[in-house]
Amino acid sequence: MSYGALMAVLAFLTAALFCASLLIGPGAIGLADSLDALLRGRGEAVTLVMREIRLPRALLGVMVGAALGASGAALQGFLRNPLAEPGLIGVSAMASLGAVISLQTGLAAAFALALPLAALAGALAGALLILVMAGPRGAALTLILGGVAISALGGAASALVLSLSPNPFAAAEIVFWTMGSLADRSMVHVGLMAPFFLIGLALLAPLGRGLDALTLGEDAAEAMGVGLRRLRLTLVAATAALVGSATAVAGGIGFVGLAAPHLLRRAVGGAPSRLIPAAALGGAILVLAADVAVRVIAPDRDLKLGVMTALVGAPFFLHLIARARRDGA
Amino acid sequence: MKKRGAFRRGEGFSGPPRRAALLCALTALTMSAAPARALEGPAPDAAPRRVVSVNLCADQLALMLAAPGQLLSVSMLAQDPRSSVMAEAAQALRVNHGLAEEIFLMDPDLVLAGSFTSAATVGMLERLGLRVERLAPAYALEEIAGLIRQTGGLLGREAEAEAMAARFEADLAALRASAAESTHPRAALYEANGYAPGEKSLAADLLRVSGFASVAAEFGLDHGGFVPLELLVLAEPDMVVAGRPRDEGAARGEEILVHPALEALRGRSGVGVLPDRDWVCGLPATLRAAERLGAARRDLEAKK
């Protein structure tokens, strides 16, 4: 399949799942009624459901998935390590910590953008830490050990802050910050995420060429005129904006950034410049599918998205290990 | 050889002796108070003099009924004005966190717990020789008078309890009579995390006594459950009775209470307020909440 055809198929799947996300929900609303309400505002209650409950959820599914898929593909390209994934290397956990702190200090209530900004700051700290620890090559062992350490630190600190909250409901939300959910989100959250999401994508877009050159090695890339320092800084900023804003509104959703690039790497031929857009669509497909699945499986339980993505993602992880062992033998 | 032995002893210092010290401390703890009281041994029918309550509902009943100085400590939640109608009175008392150790050290002669108080804690306290009495939660307004009498009996304050229970029963009868002319508008209760108390809950009984029909019945909820916001919106209730997020500390579970869709629903229907403290526990104050809801219902009916 050509790259163009692949992207068309991915875009079609994203659009189809976006519609499914709009049309599937606990309230049984007919197809015609749903569309009538969404597009023309017919029927007060149904319009409210479509425009204020389902539409933001579907939009966030696309944005959160694309953010995680694209940043996963970019990190993997830069570190030349297939294990680099925002959830695994601790960037998501640190973003959660930032978000939790801004919520519990009352900063987010005083100033709405404080929530995504704090999550972004957390993601930035996580990304810088892992780059410092793993070094420019991102050797698998240091990357994973560093990631485990940062994830544990971020998760524990978030749990501590939530446990000390005067609000009795806060401690129960540790699961949300580690597993993620799109339940009961509103257009307010879409508005909070959108600017950072677009900035992150804009920062990431021009990096493809440099990342492609980097697949040949650092020396070769520098010889081709790629500024590694600048590439690295832009990449960290883009990842922080994408993962930070996604985590601020949806919690930490694992495995999307791992599974989306892996599913598509062979089909696009492995060049990061082609993989990043494909993985963005792939991530959107995974998150939308997971979010439709949680609503079909347990409509009244707010089953967390991380449960579904881990069920899909963990086998990929095992597959990676199996392949690494086979290659090693 | 000698050196090695010394080293070993040094190493052991942080091991077994520490455990032994801990054991000693625990033994001392269990022995210090229990035998002393066993000797005094209050007569079985004498009123308890050192009462500790570890359950929010028992806290509030005891605060209303206990003689001055009789109640030693209440649970932490009793001081939270959002959860407790007796928060002010509770400020004067020590709070406990429902932990067996702290309760035991207060040397109570009666511990009031709830049916759902941690079985491990209650079991531990009973093994330590304390008298623990459990109060069942109220699932209907009728049960409240019984709870008042039961608590009064446990505290040796039968006369006070009887007066309070009789007043409660009279107020309840008056309230039921005043709801007789109701057209039964449909009200939906909605709490943090999208929780809706069901038909067999105290909160739903409160709605019924106030003259409302509860939407929970349409959702098929018995005791309560989580209702997706979109189902609530599609049910188009005449009145939305939902809480508001607290000011201190944020929780994602409470964000649903200010979701734009719920705000829009509030804009179209009547808005009732039923703070947690009014329906979590069955108390005389619960009737005040029913009176307020009844007034809101009459406003709603007048508008139609």
XYZ file of C-alpha atoms in Angstrom:
633
model
C 0.000 0.000 0.000
C 1.356 3.421 -0.848
C 1.834 5.991 1.915
C -0.979 8.122 0.536
C -3.391 5.207 0.494
C -2.399 4.240 4.037
C -3.016 7.764 5.302
C -6.384 7.816 3.536
C -7.378 4.542 5.202
C -6.254 5.852 8.616
C -8.125 9.111 8.122
C -11.236 7.192 7.122
C -10.989 4.955 10.196
C -10.522 8.002 12.431
C -13.580 9.662 10.920
C -15.633 6.473 11.241
C -14.695 6.014 14.900
C -15.320 9.702 15.567
C -18.882 9.190 14.275
C -19.226 5.987 16.290
C -18.128 7.885 19.392
C -20.831 10.471 18.708
C -23.544 7.914 18.063
C -22.810 5.355 20.780
C -23.689 6.149 24.367
C -25.788 5.000 27.298
C -28.807 6.997 26.127
C -30.431 5.230 23.171
C -30.897 8.038 20.652
C -31.804 7.184 17.068
C -29.343 7.961 14.279
C -31.561 10.561 12.613
C -32.396 12.260 15.915
C -28.718 12.381 16.906
C -27.624 14.046 13.689
C -30.601 16.385 13.661
C -29.799 17.488 17.186
C -26.065 17.792 16.596
C -26.258 19.747 13.358
C -29.529 21.638 13.627
C -30.252 21.688 17.350
C -33.611 19.882 17.216
C -34.906 18.539 20.505
C -33.658 20.323 23.610
C -32.471 17.382 25.687
C -30.984 15.485 22.770
C -29.152 18.585 21.557
C -27.688 19.043 25.012
C -26.486 15.448 25.024
C -24.994 15.595 21.546
C -23.348 19.015 21.741
C -22.290 19.239 25.373
C -21.582 15.625 26.296
C -20.792 13.465 23.263
C -19.148 16.006 20.953
C -16.466 17.108 23.444
C -15.802 13.477 24.287
C -15.280 12.528 20.635
C -13.139 15.610 19.950
C -10.966 14.890 22.969
C -10.639 11.264 21.848
C -9.109 12.440 18.568
C -6.861 15.056 20.152
C -5.624 12.961 23.067
C -4.962 9.945 20.828
C -3.184 12.019 18.187
C -1.069 13.763 20.820
C 0.057 10.485 22.380
C 0.605 8.658 19.070
C 2.613 11.507 17.516
C 4.771 12.135 20.565
C 5.430 8.395 20.902
C 6.593 8.166 17.289
C 8.760 11.290 17.641
C 10.390 10.114 20.884
C 11.082 6.691 19.402
C 12.634 8.316 16.334
C 14.810 10.634 18.374
C 16.017 8.065 20.884
C 16.129 5.346 18.219
C 14.515 3.109 20.766
C 11.149 1.419 20.224
C 10.419 1.512 23.970
C 10.315 5.283 24.214
C 6.698 6.107 25.039
C 5.349 8.978 27.140
C 3.619 6.587 29.544
C 6.587 4.254 29.967
C 9.297 6.849 30.354
C 7.423 8.816 33.002
C 6.403 11.904 31.029
C 2.692 11.142 31.554
C 3.177 10.515 35.275
C 4.975 13.830 35.689
C 2.278 15.610 33.670
C -0.326 14.093 36.013
C 1.661 15.355 38.985
C 1.699 18.871 37.551
C -2.048 18.747 36.914
C -2.812 17.372 40.373
C -0.729 20.065 42.062
C -2.425 22.845 40.110
C -5.860 21.441 41.023
C -5.113 20.928 44.703
C -3.433 24.273 45.260
C -6.466 26.018 43.807
C -4.360 27.464 40.999
C -6.511 25.795 38.341
C -9.666 27.248 39.883
C -8.198 30.748 39.977
C -6.869 30.689 36.439
C -8.174 28.125 33.943
C -5.022 27.737 31.844
C -3.043 26.864 34.980
C -4.195 23.243 34.623
C -2.709 22.537 31.164
C 0.300 24.769 31.883
C 1.129 22.914 35.088
C 0.724 19.557 33.343
C 2.973 20.854 30.579
C 5.585 21.897 33.129
C 5.413 18.432 34.687
C 5.759 16.767 31.283
C 8.685 19.040 30.472
C 10.450 18.096 33.697
C 9.829 14.407 32.996
C 11.082 14.631 29.402
C 14.224 16.560 30.378
C 14.965 14.148 33.206
C 14.707 11.118 30.966
C 16.831 12.716 28.232
C 19.508 13.603 30.765
C 19.439 10.132 32.292
C 19.199 8.096 29.104
C 21.745 10.193 27.226
C 21.595 11.029 23.541
C 21.523 7.390 22.451
C 18.722 6.389 24.771
C 20.162 2.980 25.571
C 17.263 0.624 26.309
C 18.305 -0.257 29.848
C 18.897 3.290 31.117
C 15.772 4.478 29.340
C 13.569 1.873 30.987
C 15.196 2.146 34.415
C 14.961 5.925 34.269
C 11.370 5.683 33.060
C 10.386 3.315 35.862
C 11.993 5.640 38.402
C 10.354 8.804 37.058
C 6.965 7.094 36.661
C 7.117 5.789 40.216
C 8.147 9.189 41.528
C 5.442 11.070 39.631
C 2.773 8.512 40.526
C 3.699 8.431 44.191
C 3.842 12.216 44.472
C 0.420 12.545 42.790
C -1.027 9.923 45.118
C 0.461 11.743 48.093
C -0.998 15.097 47.064
C -4.422 13.529 46.412
C -4.379 11.626 49.696
C -3.675 14.825 51.623
C -6.484 16.717 49.885
C -9.238 18.042 52.159
C -11.727 16.837 49.542
C -12.804 13.272 50.371
C -13.386 12.473 46.687
C -9.854 13.395 45.631
C -8.099 10.276 46.921
C -10.362 8.077 44.797
C -9.027 9.846 41.736
C -5.566 8.326 41.793
C -6.946 5.798 39.288
C -8.016 8.540 36.916
C -4.553 10.086 36.870
C -2.874 6.757 36.156
C -5.434 5.156 33.830
C -7.200 8.068 32.175
C -10.805 8.598 31.152
C -12.847 10.834 28.876
C -16.072 10.480 30.853
C -17.979 13.684 31.645
C -15.544 15.984 29.913
C -16.972 19.151 28.399
C -16.197 21.768 25.779
C -14.295 23.597 28.507
C -11.717 20.812 28.412
C -11.591 20.873 24.612
C -10.833 24.582 24.851
C -8.122 23.990 27.446
C -6.352 21.344 25.399
C -6.724 22.715 21.861
C -4.143 25.546 21.888
C -1.390 23.374 23.391
C -2.274 20.497 21.096
C -1.971 22.706 18.003
C 1.297 24.274 19.216
C 2.702 20.801 19.891
C 1.769 19.563 16.413
C 3.204 22.710 14.809
C 6.492 22.233 16.669
C 6.626 18.562 15.721
C 5.823 18.959 12.020
C 9.163 20.362 10.817
C 11.209 17.842 12.843
C 10.565 14.923 10.465
C 13.503 15.583 8.174
C 15.973 15.902 11.045
C 14.665 12.727 12.670
C 14.960 10.904 9.329
C 18.603 11.979 9.094
C 19.147 10.851 12.671
C 18.236 7.277 11.764
C 21.605 7.165 9.970
C 23.423 8.107 13.174
C 24.328 11.353 14.886
C 27.461 12.026 12.877
C 25.683 11.473 9.593
C 22.853 13.719 10.723
C 25.209 16.520 11.694
C 27.039 16.129 8.412
C 23.672 16.612 6.690
C 23.246 19.907 8.499
C 20.834 18.842 11.264
C 21.268 20.843 14.455
C 20.941 18.154 17.099
C 20.714 20.497 20.065
C 17.884 22.440 18.491
C 16.152 19.264 17.351
C 16.298 17.949 20.867
C 14.919 21.098 22.492
C 12.065 21.417 19.995
C 11.219 17.761 20.452
C 11.075 18.096 24.222
C 8.871 21.205 23.968
C 6.526 19.538 21.474
C 6.234 16.352 23.547
C 5.583 18.344 26.706
C 2.847 20.413 25.022
C 1.161 17.332 23.544
C 1.445 14.942 26.481
C 0.928 17.690 29.069
C -2.296 18.980 27.565
C -3.633 15.470 26.887
C -2.916 14.346 30.452
C -4.381 17.515 31.966
C -7.825 16.747 30.536
C -7.853 12.955 30.188
C -5.426 11.617 32.802
C -2.492 9.347 32.005
C -3.330 6.911 29.221
C -0.620 4.340 28.641
C 0.490 2.270 25.668
C -1.049 4.471 22.947
C 2.304 6.051 22.159
C 3.862 2.586 22.072
C 1.251 0.660 20.127
C 0.338 3.250 17.464
C 3.863 3.658 15.996
C 4.494 -0.079 16.251
C 1.371 -1.015 14.374
C 2.287 1.328 11.542
C 6.098 1.264 11.424
C 6.388 -1.483 8.843
C 3.630 -0.054 6.644
C 5.252 3.393 6.382
C 8.793 2.084 6.012
C 10.105 3.361 9.323
C 11.043 6.934 8.384
C 9.993 9.177 11.316
C 8.794 11.941 8.988
C 6.201 9.543 7.601
C 5.586 7.666 10.829
C 4.664 10.692 12.979
C 1.512 11.726 11.034
C 0.481 8.095 10.639
C 0.997 7.412 14.352
C -1.042 10.504 15.214
C -4.001 9.062 13.289
C -3.260 5.610 14.696
C -3.285 7.012 18.237
C -6.598 8.770 17.592
C -8.033 5.479 16.304
C -6.834 3.581 19.377
C -8.182 6.096 21.890
C -11.519 6.516 20.079
C -11.901 2.730 19.844
C -11.001 2.317 23.522
C -13.454 5.048 24.505
C -16.267 3.465 22.460
C -15.388 0.091 23.989
C -15.557 1.319 27.596
C -19.004 2.754 26.915
C -20.241 -0.455 25.320
C -18.753 -2.763 27.981
C -19.716 -0.787 31.079
C -21.867 2.242 30.236
C -22.502 3.211 33.865
C -19.108 2.410 35.378
C -16.584 4.858 33.912
C -14.217 2.040 33.026
C -10.841 3.690 32.575
C -9.318 4.046 29.123
C -5.938 2.795 30.331
C -7.568 -0.568 30.988
C -8.454 -0.963 27.324
C -5.223 0.481 25.934
C -3.163 -1.768 28.212
C -5.143 -4.808 27.051
C -4.179 -3.898 23.486
C -0.746 -2.519 24.316
C 0.604 -5.213 26.616
C 0.587 -7.917 23.895
C 2.646 -5.548 21.730
C 5.102 -5.183 24.516
C 5.366 -8.960 24.781
C 5.745 -9.169 21.024
C 8.630 -6.691 21.240
C 10.340 -8.786 23.872
C 9.882 -11.949 21.828
C 11.367 -10.267 18.787
C 14.274 -8.836 20.762
C 15.078 -12.319 22.088
C 14.846 -13.849 18.646
C 17.147 -11.195 17.203
C 19.536 -11.630 20.098
C 19.724 -15.409 19.727
C 36.778 -14.247 65.384
C 36.098 -11.749 68.101
C 35.762 -8.978 65.579
C 33.292 -10.956 63.550
C 31.175 -11.675 66.601
C 31.038 -8.027 67.527
C 30.023 -7.194 64.016
C 27.258 -9.707 64.143
C 25.945 -8.360 67.387
C 25.978 -4.851 65.948
C 24.049 -6.073 62.972
C 21.490 -7.815 65.105
C 20.809 -4.651 67.002
C 18.611 -3.297 64.259
C 16.818 -6.624 63.903
C 15.292 -8.766 66.669
C 15.737 -6.359 69.617
C 13.750 -3.718 67.777
C 10.972 -6.179 67.142
C 11.051 -7.149 70.776
C 10.763 -3.516 71.794
C 7.758 -3.147 69.583
C 6.185 -6.247 71.082
C 6.799 -4.899 74.582
C 5.195 -1.633 73.668
C 2.177 -3.405 72.245
C 1.794 -5.628 75.277
C 2.075 -2.654 77.585
C -0.551 -0.933 75.521
C -3.038 -3.747 75.778
C -2.444 -4.244 79.480
C -2.349 -0.674 80.741
C -6.013 0.200 80.528
C -8.014 -2.994 80.294
C -7.302 -4.536 83.724
C -7.826 -1.210 85.460
C -11.324 -0.978 84.102
C -12.031 -4.641 84.705
C -11.465 -3.932 88.408
C -13.729 -0.872 88.504
C -16.342 -2.703 86.425
C -19.285 -0.366 86.040
C -22.648 -1.962 86.729
C -24.058 -3.281 83.447
C -27.122 -1.017 83.471
C -25.335 2.162 84.565
C -25.080 4.900 81.948
C -21.703 4.910 80.174
C -19.507 7.826 81.165
C -16.806 7.718 78.510
C -18.418 7.365 75.082
C -16.446 7.423 71.831
C -18.264 7.497 68.499
C -16.510 6.457 65.300
C -19.367 6.852 62.826
C -20.670 10.128 61.417
C -24.337 9.271 61.999
C -23.749 7.979 65.517
C -21.621 11.080 66.168
C -24.475 13.421 65.419
C -27.129 11.462 67.342
C -24.795 11.226 70.326
C -23.960 14.931 70.150
C -27.679 15.693 70.337
C -28.505 13.261 73.117
C -25.464 12.838 75.362
C -25.231 14.453 78.787
C -22.541 17.112 79.183
C -19.134 15.452 79.409
C -20.474 12.018 78.529
C -19.190 12.046 74.939
C -15.390 11.990 74.700
C -14.705 11.916 71.009
C -16.422 11.898 67.629
C -15.160 10.994 64.163
C -13.225 13.470 62.078
C -16.155 13.936 59.656
C -18.419 15.222 62.450
C -16.481 18.504 62.415
C -16.949 19.014 58.660
C -19.904 21.365 58.162
C -20.594 19.835 54.754
C -21.107 16.395 56.219
C -22.400 17.136 59.689
C -25.263 19.237 61.044
C -23.566 19.152 64.444
C -20.198 20.466 63.208
C -20.202 23.381 65.609
C -20.927 21.285 68.689
C -18.288 18.788 67.538
C -15.531 21.419 67.560
C -15.311 21.165 71.337
C -14.527 17.446 71.262
C -11.486 15.418 70.338
C -11.767 13.792 66.942
C -10.803 10.230 66.128
C -10.004 8.620 62.810
C -11.623 5.269 63.484
C -8.313 3.609 64.363
C -8.443 0.914 67.047
C -5.314 2.137 68.772
C -6.370 5.749 69.320
C -9.849 4.655 70.403
C -8.471 2.155 72.902
C -6.140 4.732 74.395
C -9.120 6.986 75.149
C -10.289 4.251 77.488
C -13.985 4.426 76.566
C -16.708 2.388 78.274
C -18.882 2.506 75.151
C -17.900 2.748 71.496
C -20.629 3.720 69.032
C -20.025 2.430 65.505
C -22.030 2.075 62.319
C -23.113 -1.170 60.639
C -20.434 -0.611 58.019
C -17.597 0.425 60.307
C -14.508 -1.601 59.403
C -15.038 -5.111 60.779
C -11.324 -5.344 61.567
C -11.486 -2.275 63.807
C -14.648 -3.370 65.597
C -13.267 -6.892 66.038
C -10.031 -5.540 67.472
C -11.840 -3.282 69.928
C -14.058 -6.139 71.084
C -11.028 -8.394 71.547
C -9.514 -5.669 73.682
C -12.580 -5.899 75.909
C -14.436 -2.755 74.875
C -18.197 -2.601 74.510
C -19.027 -1.723 70.897
C -22.574 -0.976 69.792
C -23.467 -0.592 66.145
C -26.180 1.656 64.793
C -27.799 0.744 61.479
C -28.085 3.487 58.862
C -31.568 4.889 58.210
C -32.996 3.990 54.814
C -36.323 5.717 55.437
C -37.538 8.618 57.536
C -39.664 6.301 59.719
C -36.527 4.570 60.953
C -35.077 7.758 62.394
C -37.303 7.818 65.489
C -36.157 4.287 66.304
C -32.507 5.299 65.926
C -33.016 8.233 68.279
C -34.575 5.940 70.906
C -31.869 3.315 70.427
C -29.064 5.850 70.863
C -30.817 7.331 73.902
C -31.090 3.865 75.419
C -27.386 3.172 74.886
C -26.418 6.488 76.476
C -28.865 6.125 79.360
C -30.758 9.209 78.169
C -34.131 7.558 77.525
C -36.279 10.538 78.532
C -34.467 13.020 76.277
C -34.535 10.541 73.397
C -38.243 9.847 73.839
C -39.069 13.550 73.722
C -36.951 14.036 70.601
C -38.397 10.967 68.875
C -41.985 11.977 69.663
C -41.381 15.465 68.284
C -39.826 13.918 65.194
C -42.822 11.648 64.609
C -45.251 14.551 64.944
C -43.206 16.679 62.510
C -43.033 13.819 60.028
C -46.804 13.303 60.138
C -47.357 17.037 59.571
C -44.980 16.999 56.630
C -46.730 14.033 55.026
C -50.059 15.812 55.391
C -48.697 18.954 53.738
C -47.478 16.950 50.738
C -50.923 15.465 50.113
C -51.929 18.140 47.577
C -48.750 17.589 45.527
C -48.867 17.015 41.757
C -45.721 14.911 42.177
C -43.228 16.619 39.866
C -40.249 14.417 38.964
C -37.050 15.204 40.811
C -33.598 13.801 40.151
C -30.924 13.564 42.833
C -27.411 13.847 41.461
C -24.170 13.756 43.402
C -20.411 13.709 42.810
C -19.193 11.138 40.264
C -22.719 10.959 38.849
C -24.042 9.026 41.821
C -27.797 8.932 42.193
C -29.333 7.611 45.427
C -31.918 4.920 44.621
C -35.524 4.275 45.563
C -34.715 2.521 48.833
C -32.426 5.271 50.108
C -33.113 7.892 52.737
C -32.611 10.633 50.162
C -35.350 9.226 47.908
C -37.691 8.951 50.898
C -36.916 12.586 51.624
C -37.993 13.475 48.082
C -41.226 11.468 48.428
C -42.129 13.091 51.729
C -41.517 16.473 50.098
C -44.091 15.572 47.423
C -41.780 14.608 44.575
C -41.650 11.521 42.398
C -38.057 10.293 42.173
C -36.442 9.840 38.768
C -34.244 7.137 40.324
C -37.198 4.760 39.883
C -37.074 5.322 36.115
C -33.393 4.363 36.127
C -34.244 1.172 37.999
C -32.012 2.087 40.929
C -32.783 0.291 44.180
C -30.202 1.563 46.619
C -28.360 3.858 44.276
C -25.842 3.785 41.485
C -23.938 5.752 38.901
C -26.050 7.380 36.234
C -24.336 8.763 33.130
C -24.977 12.473 32.767
C -26.558 11.974 29.369
C -29.250 9.683 30.812
C -30.057 12.336 33.396
C -30.364 14.972 30.669
C -32.572 12.698 28.539
C -34.836 11.969 31.515
C -35.755 15.688 31.553
C -36.576 15.953 35.261
C -38.751 18.790 36.577
C -36.301 19.447 39.355
C -32.582 18.773 39.654
C -31.374 18.313 43.191
C -27.596 18.303 42.979
C -24.750 19.398 45.199
C -22.017 21.905 44.420
C -18.268 21.265 44.411
C -16.559 22.192 47.652
C -14.311 25.191 47.794
C -11.313 23.523 49.296
C -9.476 20.826 47.321
C -10.491 19.868 43.822
C -11.862 16.514 42.772
C -12.617 15.405 39.264
C -15.651 13.558 40.644
C -17.214 16.873 41.628
C -16.563 18.555 38.286
C -19.663 16.808 36.956
C -21.746 19.009 39.277
C -20.801 22.082 37.227
C -20.744 20.373 33.814
C -22.243 22.713 31.155
C -24.905 20.112 30.327
C -26.018 19.907 33.964
C -25.992 23.703 34.224
C -28.205 23.884 31.131
C -30.537 21.306 32.659
C -30.673 23.333 35.866
C -31.566 26.376 33.792
C -34.616 24.604 32.402
C -35.845 22.860 35.518
C -36.272 23.786 39.128
C -33.106 23.723 41.201
C -33.123 22.084 44.587
C -30.255 22.026 47.005
C -29.756 19.107 49.316
C -26.373 19.259 51.035
C -24.719 15.956 51.918
C -25.248 16.541 55.630
C -29.023 16.459 55.174
C -29.345 13.036 53.593
C -26.257 11.025 54.529
C -27.554 10.373 58.049
C -31.068 10.064 59.390
C -31.452 12.841 61.965
C -34.162 15.217 63.170
C -32.509 17.823 60.925
C -33.366 15.636 57.930
C -36.956 16.858 58.269
C -35.799 20.483 57.927
C -34.312 19.503 54.545
C -37.630 17.890 53.589
C -39.454 21.088 54.528
C -37.138 23.141 52.310
C -37.634 20.738 49.405
C -41.395 20.858 49.964
C -41.276 24.663 49.689
C -39.226 24.394 46.486
C -41.844 21.979 45.134
C -44.672 24.423 45.832
C -42.697 27.181 44.042
C -42.238 24.887 41.063
C -45.918 23.979 40.956
C -46.913 27.633 41.237
C -44.776 28.509 38.201
C -46.389 25.900 35.971
